Short mmCIF file of C-alpha atoms and ligand atoms in Angstrom, two decimals:
data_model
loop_
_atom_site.label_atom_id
_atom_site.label_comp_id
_atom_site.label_asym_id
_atom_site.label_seq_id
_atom_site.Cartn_x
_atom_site.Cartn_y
_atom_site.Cartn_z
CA UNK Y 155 0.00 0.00 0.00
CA UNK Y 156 1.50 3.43 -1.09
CA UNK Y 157 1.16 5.93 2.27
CA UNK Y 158 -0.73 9.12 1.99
CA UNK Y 159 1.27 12.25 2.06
CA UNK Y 160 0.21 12.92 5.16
CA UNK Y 161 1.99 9.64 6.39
CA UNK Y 162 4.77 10.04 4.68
CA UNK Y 163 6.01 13.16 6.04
CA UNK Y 164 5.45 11.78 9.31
CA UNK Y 165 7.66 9.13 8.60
CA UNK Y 166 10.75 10.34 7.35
CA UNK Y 167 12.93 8.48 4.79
CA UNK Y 168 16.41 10.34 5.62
CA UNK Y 169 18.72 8.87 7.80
CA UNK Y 170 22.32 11.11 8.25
CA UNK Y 171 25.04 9.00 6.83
CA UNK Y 172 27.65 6.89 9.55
CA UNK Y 173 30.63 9.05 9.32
CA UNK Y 174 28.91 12.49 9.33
CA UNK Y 175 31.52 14.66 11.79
CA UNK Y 176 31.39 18.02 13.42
CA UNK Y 177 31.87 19.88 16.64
CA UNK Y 178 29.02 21.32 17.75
CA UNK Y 179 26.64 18.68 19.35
CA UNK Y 180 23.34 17.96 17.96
CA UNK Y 181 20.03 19.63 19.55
CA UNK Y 182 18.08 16.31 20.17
CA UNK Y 183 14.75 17.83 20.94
CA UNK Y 184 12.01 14.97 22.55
CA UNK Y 185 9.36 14.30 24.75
CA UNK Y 186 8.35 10.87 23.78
CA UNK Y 187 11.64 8.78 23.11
CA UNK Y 188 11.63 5.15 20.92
CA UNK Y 189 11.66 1.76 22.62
CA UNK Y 190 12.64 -0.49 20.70
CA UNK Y 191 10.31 -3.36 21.44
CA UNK Y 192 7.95 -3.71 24.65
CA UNK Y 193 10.33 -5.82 26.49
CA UNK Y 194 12.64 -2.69 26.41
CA UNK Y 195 10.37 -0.50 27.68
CA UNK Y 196 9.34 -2.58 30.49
CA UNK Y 197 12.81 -3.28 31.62
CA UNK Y 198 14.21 -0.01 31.43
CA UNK Y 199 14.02 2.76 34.22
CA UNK Y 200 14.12 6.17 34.33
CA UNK Y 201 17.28 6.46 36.83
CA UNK Y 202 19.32 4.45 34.40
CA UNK Y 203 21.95 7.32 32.94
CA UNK Y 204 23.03 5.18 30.25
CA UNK Y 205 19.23 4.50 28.27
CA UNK Y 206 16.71 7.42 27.55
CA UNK Y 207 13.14 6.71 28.56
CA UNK Y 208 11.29 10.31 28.47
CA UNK Y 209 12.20 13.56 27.39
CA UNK Y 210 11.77 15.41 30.75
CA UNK Y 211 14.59 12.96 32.23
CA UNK Y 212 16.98 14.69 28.99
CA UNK Y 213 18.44 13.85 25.81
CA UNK Y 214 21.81 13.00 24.55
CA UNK Y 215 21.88 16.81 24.35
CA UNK Y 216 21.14 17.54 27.77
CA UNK Y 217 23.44 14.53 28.99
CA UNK Y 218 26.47 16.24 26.97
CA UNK Y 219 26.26 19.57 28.99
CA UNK Y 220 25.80 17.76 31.97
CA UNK Y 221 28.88 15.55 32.05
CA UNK Y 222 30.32 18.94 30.84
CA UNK Y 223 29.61 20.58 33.96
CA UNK Y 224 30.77 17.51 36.06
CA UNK Y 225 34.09 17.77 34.32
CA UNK Y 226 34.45 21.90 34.91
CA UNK Y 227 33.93 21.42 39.05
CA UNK Y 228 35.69 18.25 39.38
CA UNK Y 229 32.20 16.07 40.19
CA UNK Y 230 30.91 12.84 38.88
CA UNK Y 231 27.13 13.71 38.41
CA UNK Y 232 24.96 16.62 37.26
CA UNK Y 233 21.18 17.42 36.89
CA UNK Y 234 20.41 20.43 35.01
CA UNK Y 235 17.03 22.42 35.96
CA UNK Y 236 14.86 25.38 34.86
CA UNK Y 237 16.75 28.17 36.79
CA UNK Y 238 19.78 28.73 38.75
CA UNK Y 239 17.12 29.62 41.68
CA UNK Y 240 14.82 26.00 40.57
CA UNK Y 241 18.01 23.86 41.66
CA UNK Y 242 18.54 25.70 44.77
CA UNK Y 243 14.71 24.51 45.77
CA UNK Y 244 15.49 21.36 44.56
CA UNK Y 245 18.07 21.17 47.09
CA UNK Y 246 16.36 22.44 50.13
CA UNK Y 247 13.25 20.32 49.11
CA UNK Y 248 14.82 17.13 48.27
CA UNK Y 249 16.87 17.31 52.03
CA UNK Y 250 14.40 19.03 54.21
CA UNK Y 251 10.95 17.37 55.31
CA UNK Y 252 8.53 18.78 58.26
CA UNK Y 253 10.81 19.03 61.89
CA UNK Y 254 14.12 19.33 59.96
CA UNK Y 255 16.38 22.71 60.17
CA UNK Y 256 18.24 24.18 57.87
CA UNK Y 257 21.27 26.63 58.17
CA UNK Y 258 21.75 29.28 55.58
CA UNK Y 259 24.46 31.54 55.42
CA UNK Y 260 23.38 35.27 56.14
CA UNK Y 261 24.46 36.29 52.34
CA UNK Y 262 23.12 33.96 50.50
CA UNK Y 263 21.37 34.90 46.91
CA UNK Y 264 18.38 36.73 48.36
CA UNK Y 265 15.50 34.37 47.18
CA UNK Y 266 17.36 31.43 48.97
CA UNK Y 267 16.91 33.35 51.74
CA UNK Y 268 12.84 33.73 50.66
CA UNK Y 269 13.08 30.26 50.10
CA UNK Y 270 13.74 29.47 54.14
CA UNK Y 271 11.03 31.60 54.93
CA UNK Y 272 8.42 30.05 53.00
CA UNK Y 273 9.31 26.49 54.25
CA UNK Y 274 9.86 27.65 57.94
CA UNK Y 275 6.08 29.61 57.30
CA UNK Y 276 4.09 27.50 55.62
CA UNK Y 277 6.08 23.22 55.88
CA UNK Y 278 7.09 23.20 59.24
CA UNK Y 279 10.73 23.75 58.74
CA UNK Y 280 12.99 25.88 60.81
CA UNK Y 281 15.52 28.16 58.92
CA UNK Y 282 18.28 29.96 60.61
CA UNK Y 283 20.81 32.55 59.23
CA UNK Y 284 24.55 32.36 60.05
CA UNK Y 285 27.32 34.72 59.86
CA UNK Y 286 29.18 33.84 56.70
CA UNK Y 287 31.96 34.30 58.22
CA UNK Y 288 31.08 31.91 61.15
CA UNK Y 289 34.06 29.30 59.77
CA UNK Y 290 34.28 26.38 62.38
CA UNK Y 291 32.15 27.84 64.95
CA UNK Y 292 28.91 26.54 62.86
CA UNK Y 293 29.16 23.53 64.78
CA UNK Y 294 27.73 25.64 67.88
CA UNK Y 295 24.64 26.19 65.63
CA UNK Y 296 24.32 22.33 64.59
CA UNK Y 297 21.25 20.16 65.73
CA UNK Y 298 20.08 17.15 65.63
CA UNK Y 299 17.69 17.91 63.60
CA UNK Y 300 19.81 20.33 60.97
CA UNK Y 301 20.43 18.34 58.07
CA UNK Y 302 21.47 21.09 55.38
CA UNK Y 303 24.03 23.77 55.18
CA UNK Y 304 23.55 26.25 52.53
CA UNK Y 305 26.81 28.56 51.96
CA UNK Y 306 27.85 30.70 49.44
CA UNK Y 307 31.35 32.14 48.75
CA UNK Y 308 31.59 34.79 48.25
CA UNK Y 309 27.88 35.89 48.95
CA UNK Y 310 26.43 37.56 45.78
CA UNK Y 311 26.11 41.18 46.92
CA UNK Y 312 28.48 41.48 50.03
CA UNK Y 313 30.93 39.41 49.36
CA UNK Y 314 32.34 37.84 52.17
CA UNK Y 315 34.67 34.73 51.57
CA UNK Y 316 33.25 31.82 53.97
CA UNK Y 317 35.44 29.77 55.06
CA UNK Y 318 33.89 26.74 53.33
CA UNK Y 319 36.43 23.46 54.43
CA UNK Y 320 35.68 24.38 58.37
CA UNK Y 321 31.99 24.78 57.76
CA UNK Y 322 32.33 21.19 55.99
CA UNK Y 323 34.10 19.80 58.25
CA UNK Y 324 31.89 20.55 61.36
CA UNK Y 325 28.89 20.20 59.19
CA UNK Y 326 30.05 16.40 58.19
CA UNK Y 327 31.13 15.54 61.76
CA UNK Y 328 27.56 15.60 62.24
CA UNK Y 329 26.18 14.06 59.12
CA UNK Y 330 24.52 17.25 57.75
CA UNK Y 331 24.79 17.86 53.49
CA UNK Y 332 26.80 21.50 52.55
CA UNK Y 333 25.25 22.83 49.44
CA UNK Y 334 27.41 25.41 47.64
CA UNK Y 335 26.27 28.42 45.58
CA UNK Y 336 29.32 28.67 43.68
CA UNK Y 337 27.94 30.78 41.08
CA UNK Y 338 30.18 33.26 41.54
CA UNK Y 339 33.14 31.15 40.83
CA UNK Y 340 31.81 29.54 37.94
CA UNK Y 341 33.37 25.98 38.83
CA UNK Y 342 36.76 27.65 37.54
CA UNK Y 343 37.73 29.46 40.91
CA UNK Y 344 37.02 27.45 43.26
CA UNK Y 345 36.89 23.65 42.89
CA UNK Y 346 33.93 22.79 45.82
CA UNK Y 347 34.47 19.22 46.12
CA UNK Y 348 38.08 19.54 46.87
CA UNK Y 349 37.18 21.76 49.78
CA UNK Y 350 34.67 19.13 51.23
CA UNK Y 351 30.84 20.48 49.56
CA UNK Y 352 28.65 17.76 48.51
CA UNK Y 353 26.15 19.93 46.40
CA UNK Y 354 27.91 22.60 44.06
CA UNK Y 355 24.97 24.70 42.55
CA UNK Y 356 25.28 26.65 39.60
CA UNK Y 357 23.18 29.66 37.98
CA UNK Y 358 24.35 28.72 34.54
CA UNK Y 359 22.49 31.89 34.02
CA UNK Y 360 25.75 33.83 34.55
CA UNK Y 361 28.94 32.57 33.17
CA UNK Y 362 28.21 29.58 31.43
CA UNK Y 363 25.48 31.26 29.29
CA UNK Y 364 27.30 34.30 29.05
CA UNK Y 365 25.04 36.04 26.58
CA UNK Y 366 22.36 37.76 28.91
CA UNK Y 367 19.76 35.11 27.37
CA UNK Y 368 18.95 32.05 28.88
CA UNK Y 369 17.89 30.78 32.28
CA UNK Y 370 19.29 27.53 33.66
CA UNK Y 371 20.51 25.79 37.22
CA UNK Y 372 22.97 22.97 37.81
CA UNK Y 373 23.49 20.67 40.78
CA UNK Y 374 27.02 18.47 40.92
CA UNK Y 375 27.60 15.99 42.96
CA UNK Y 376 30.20 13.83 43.35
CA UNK Y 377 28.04 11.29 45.65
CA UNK Y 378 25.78 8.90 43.28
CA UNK Y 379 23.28 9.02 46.55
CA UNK Y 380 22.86 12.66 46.33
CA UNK Y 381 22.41 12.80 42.93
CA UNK Y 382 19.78 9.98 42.84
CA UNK Y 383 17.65 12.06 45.56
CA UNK Y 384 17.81 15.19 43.41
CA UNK Y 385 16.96 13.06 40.08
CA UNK Y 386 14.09 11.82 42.47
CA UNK Y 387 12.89 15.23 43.31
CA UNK Y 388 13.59 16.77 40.35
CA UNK Y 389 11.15 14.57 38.34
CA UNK Y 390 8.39 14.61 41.33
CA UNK Y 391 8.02 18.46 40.37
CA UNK Y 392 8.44 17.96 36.58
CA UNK Y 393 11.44 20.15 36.31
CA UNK Y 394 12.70 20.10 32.70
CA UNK Y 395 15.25 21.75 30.31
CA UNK Y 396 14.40 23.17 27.10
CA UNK Y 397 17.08 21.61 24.32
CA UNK Y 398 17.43 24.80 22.52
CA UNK Y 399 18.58 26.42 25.73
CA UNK Y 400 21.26 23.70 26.36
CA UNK Y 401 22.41 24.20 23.22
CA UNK Y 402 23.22 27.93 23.26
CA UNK Y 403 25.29 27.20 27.16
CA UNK Y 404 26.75 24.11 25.01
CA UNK Y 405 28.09 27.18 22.82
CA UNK Y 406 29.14 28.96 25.04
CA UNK Y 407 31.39 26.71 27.18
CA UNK Y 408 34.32 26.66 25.34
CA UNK Y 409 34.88 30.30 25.60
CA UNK Y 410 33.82 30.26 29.25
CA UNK Y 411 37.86 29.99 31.01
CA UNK Y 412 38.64 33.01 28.69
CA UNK Y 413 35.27 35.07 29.25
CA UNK Y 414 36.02 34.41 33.04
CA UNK Y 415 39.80 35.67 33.36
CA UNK Y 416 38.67 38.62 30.74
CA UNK Y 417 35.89 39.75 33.73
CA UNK Y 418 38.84 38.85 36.23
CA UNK Y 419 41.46 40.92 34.64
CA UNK Y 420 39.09 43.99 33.94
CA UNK Y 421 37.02 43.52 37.35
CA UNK Y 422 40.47 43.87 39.60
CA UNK Y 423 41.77 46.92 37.46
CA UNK Y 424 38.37 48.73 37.83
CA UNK Y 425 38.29 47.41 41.49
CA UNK Y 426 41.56 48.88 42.02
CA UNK Y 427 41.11 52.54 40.59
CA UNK Y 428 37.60 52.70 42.76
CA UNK Y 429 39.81 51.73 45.86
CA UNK Y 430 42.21 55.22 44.83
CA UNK Y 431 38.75 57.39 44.59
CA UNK Y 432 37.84 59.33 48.25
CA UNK Y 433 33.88 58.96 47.43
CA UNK Y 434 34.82 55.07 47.95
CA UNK Y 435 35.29 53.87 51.69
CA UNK Y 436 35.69 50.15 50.78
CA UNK Y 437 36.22 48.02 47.75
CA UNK Y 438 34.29 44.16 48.62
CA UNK Y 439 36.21 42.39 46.27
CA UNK Y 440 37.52 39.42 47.29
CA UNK Y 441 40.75 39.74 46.02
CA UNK Y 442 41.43 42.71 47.67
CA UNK Y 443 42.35 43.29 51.38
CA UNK Y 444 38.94 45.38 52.32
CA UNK Y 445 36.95 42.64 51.82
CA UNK Y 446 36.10 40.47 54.85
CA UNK Y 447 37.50 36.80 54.06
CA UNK Y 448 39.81 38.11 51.56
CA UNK Y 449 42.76 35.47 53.18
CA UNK Y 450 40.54 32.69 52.49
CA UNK Y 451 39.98 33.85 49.26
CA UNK Y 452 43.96 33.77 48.48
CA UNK Y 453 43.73 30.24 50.47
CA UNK Y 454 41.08 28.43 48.30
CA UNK Y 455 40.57 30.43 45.08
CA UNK Y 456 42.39 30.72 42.20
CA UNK Y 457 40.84 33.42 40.55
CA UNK Y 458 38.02 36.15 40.30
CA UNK Y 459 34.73 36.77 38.53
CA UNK Y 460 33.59 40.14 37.48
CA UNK Y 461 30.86 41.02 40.07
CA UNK Y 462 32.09 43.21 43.22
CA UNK Y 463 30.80 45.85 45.28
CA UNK Y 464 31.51 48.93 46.97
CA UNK Y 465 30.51 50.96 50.37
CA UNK Y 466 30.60 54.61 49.15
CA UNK Y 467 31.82 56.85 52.25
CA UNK Y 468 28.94 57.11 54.57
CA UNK Y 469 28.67 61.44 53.57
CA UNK Y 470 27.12 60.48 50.60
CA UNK Y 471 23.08 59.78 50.56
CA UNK Y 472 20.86 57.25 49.42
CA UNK Y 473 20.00 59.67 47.27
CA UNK Y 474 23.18 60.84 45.92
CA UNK Y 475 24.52 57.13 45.32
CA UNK Y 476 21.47 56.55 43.35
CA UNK Y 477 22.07 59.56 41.43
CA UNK Y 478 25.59 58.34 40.53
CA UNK Y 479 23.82 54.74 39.14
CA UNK Y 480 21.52 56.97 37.16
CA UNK Y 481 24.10 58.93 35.75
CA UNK Y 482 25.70 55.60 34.15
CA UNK Y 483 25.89 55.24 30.42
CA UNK Y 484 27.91 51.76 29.45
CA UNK Y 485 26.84 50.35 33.10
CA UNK Y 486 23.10 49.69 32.48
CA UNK Y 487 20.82 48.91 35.69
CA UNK Y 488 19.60 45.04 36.18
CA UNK Y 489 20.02 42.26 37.71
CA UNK Y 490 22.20 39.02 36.69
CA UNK Y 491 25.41 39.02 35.75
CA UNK Y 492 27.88 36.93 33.65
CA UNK Y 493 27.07 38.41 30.56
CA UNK Y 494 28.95 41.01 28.29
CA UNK Y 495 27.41 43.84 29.34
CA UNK Y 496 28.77 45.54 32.43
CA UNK Y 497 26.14 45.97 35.11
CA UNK Y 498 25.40 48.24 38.37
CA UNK Y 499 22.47 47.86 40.99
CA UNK Y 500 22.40 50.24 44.19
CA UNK Y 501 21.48 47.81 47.18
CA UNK Y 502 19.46 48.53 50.67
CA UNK Y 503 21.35 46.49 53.07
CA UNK Y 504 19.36 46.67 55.80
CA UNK Y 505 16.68 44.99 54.34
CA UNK Y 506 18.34 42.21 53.12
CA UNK Y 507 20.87 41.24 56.10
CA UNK Y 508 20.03 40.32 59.92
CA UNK Y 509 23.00 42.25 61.13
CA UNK Y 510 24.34 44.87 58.74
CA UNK Y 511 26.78 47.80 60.20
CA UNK Y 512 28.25 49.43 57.36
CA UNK Y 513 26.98 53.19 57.33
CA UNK Y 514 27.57 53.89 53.63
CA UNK Y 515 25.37 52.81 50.68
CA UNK Y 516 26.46 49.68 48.52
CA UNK Y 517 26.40 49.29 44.98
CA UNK Y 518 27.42 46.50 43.47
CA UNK Y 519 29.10 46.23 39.99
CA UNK Y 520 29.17 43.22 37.42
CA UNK Y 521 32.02 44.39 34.73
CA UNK Y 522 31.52 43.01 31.31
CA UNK Y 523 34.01 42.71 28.92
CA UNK Y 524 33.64 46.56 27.54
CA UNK Y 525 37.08 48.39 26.91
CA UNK Y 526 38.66 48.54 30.95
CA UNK Y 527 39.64 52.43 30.00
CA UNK Y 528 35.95 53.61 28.62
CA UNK Y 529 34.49 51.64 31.84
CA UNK Y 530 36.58 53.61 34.48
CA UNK Y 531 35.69 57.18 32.12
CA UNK Y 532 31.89 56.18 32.50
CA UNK Y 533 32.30 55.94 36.16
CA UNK Y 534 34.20 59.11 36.77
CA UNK Y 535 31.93 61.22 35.12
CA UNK Y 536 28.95 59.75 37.22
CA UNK Y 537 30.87 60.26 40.52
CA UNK Y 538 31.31 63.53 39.15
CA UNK Y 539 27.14 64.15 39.14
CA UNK Y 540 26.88 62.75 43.08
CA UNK Y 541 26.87 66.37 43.57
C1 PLP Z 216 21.46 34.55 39.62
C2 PLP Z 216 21.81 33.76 40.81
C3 PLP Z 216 21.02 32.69 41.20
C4 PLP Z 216 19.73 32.32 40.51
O1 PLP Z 216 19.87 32.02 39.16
P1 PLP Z 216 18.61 32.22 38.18
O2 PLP Z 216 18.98 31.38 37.02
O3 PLP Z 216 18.54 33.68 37.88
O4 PLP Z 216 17.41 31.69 38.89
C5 PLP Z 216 21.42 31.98 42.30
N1 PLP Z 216 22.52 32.30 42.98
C6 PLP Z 216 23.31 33.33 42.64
C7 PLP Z 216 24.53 33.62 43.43
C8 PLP Z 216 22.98 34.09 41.54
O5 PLP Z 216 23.74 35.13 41.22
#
């Protein structure tokens, strides 16, 4: 029987040749994926890495930024999800159940913090905030019913460097999982299972996407356990990746190690000349002396991203300081980072931290890979309009 049109281009005659060859890696786009025979199906499970049964659970394109990831941290296992701030709930809800406590570090990404809230309010979890730069001491806040740590270093807007191997340490002496934001770092900076974290999270948001454009989370592991129970989790709530995204962080991984030391090299000279200026009382960059942790930065890091802040001296007004972000013309106001374009958001504080004693405003920067000379010229003339 000859098939209708309409069959036919349903059922494609085109195979690509054996022996067809080229870098980039194909964008295998699914939902329903082929068994073979029912037998197959029936056998195989969804955990099982090495088969494909669904396309929520990924696709060989999916898989290939995943061990990708693994590789750049060091791990052995990754899980990609919808949003840098999606794997950080996966996290805290795969490890955290009604009567369990969690401990999360006092700078965390703000919505982590949210995050705490909304499980201590509403699933019968108790969330606590530490000083980041609590180090060993943590152990004082440890009970027996804490079961997850949540640090990251540096925190996204003040920037303190936890000591993460002591809070490991006194976090594992009492069985309780250390989840890492190491956004910041990009996997390149720091390597978090060398220093003891079982969970390395990643907004692939920033560096790894690197073009302002897509939205995507990654949890490492290097624990098979771990990684199961976030697998677990992650398909309870349905969280999938769309194969067109992977593909443009797929792109842009190769150029990530450059783009990173680029945003190093120009963050530290921008860093340095805002350090010289008198409208500047301190420069929270890690790898400068000003910024608190800034020995355990040289201790544990090998390099520097491109966000930083600042504490302008505490003369100058809410007011004026927002005047100065106004008067930007290559820094554009938003938030994220990671991206090209260099970036400057005035924050309150206050409202953000349990125990926050600087008197000046901060305003944090995210330096893109613009020419170092017209960046520095852009701020000088809004510094200039602080009045
Ligand atoms: C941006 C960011 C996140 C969240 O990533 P999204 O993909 O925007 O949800 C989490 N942690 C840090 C430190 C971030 O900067």
């Amino acid at each position: 029987m000859k098939p209708h049109p309409a069959t036919k281009i349903i059922h494609p005659e085109y195979t690509a040749p054996e022996g067809f060859s080229a870098f980039p890696t194909a964008i295998h786009h699914a939902s329903t994926v082929l068994f073979e025979n029912v037998a197959a199906m029936r056998s195989s499970t969804w955990l099982d890495k090495s088969i494909y049964t669904y396309g929520l659970h990924g696709t060989p394109t999916s898989r290939t930024l995943e061990a990708r990831l693994a590789a750049i941290e060091d791990g052995q296992h990754c899980l990609l999800a919808p949003s840098g701030l999606a794997a950080i709930a996966l996290v805290s809800l795969a490890f955290l159940k009604s009567g369990d406590d969690v401990l999360i570090a006092d700078n965390a990404y703000g919505p982590n913090r949210d995050l705490g809230e909304w499980l201590a309010r509403d699933y019968g979890i108790t969330a606590r905030y530490y000083d980041p730069m609590i180090g060993a001491n943590i152990s004082d806040l440890i009970q027996d019913n804490t079961r997850l740590i949540w640090a990251e270093a540096p925190g996204s807007v003040s920037m303190e460097v936890a000591d993460i191997p002591a809070i490991c340490q006194a976090a594992h002496a009492r069985n309780v999982i250390v989840a890492l934001d190491n956004t910041w770092s990009a996997g390149i900076a720091f390597k978090p299972f060398a220093h003891g974290v079982d969970i390395s999270m990643q907004a692939l948001t920033k560096y790894q996407c690197g073009g302002s454009d897509v939205l995507m989370g990654a949890l490492v592991t290097q624990d098979l356990k771990l990684h199961e129970r976030l697998e677990v989790v992650r398909k309870l709530l349905g969280m999938g990746v769309g194969m067109d995204d992977v593909y443009l962080i797929l792109r842009s991984l190769p150029s990530l190690p450059l783009r990173f030391s680029a945003h190093d090299l120009h963050a530290r000279k921008i860093a340095t000349w805002l350090k010289s200026r008198p409208e500047i009382s301190k420069v929270l960059h890690p790898a400068m002396p000003d910024c608190p942790g800034h020995e355990t930065w040289q201790r544990d890091f090998t390099g520097a991203g491109g966000l930083f802040s600042v504490i302008f001296d505490a003369d100058y007004s809410e007011a004026q300081t927002d005047r100065f972000v106004d008067s930007l013309s290559l820094f554009k106001i938003g938030y994220s980072w990671g991206g090209a374009n260099s970036l400057c958001v005035p924050y309150r504080m206050k409202a953000m931290r349990s125990n926050w004693t600087e008197k000046g405003q901060l305003v944090r920067f995210n330096i893109g890979l613009e020419d170092v000379a017209d960046l520095i010229a852009d701020i000088e003339q809004a510094l200039a309009k602080m009045g």
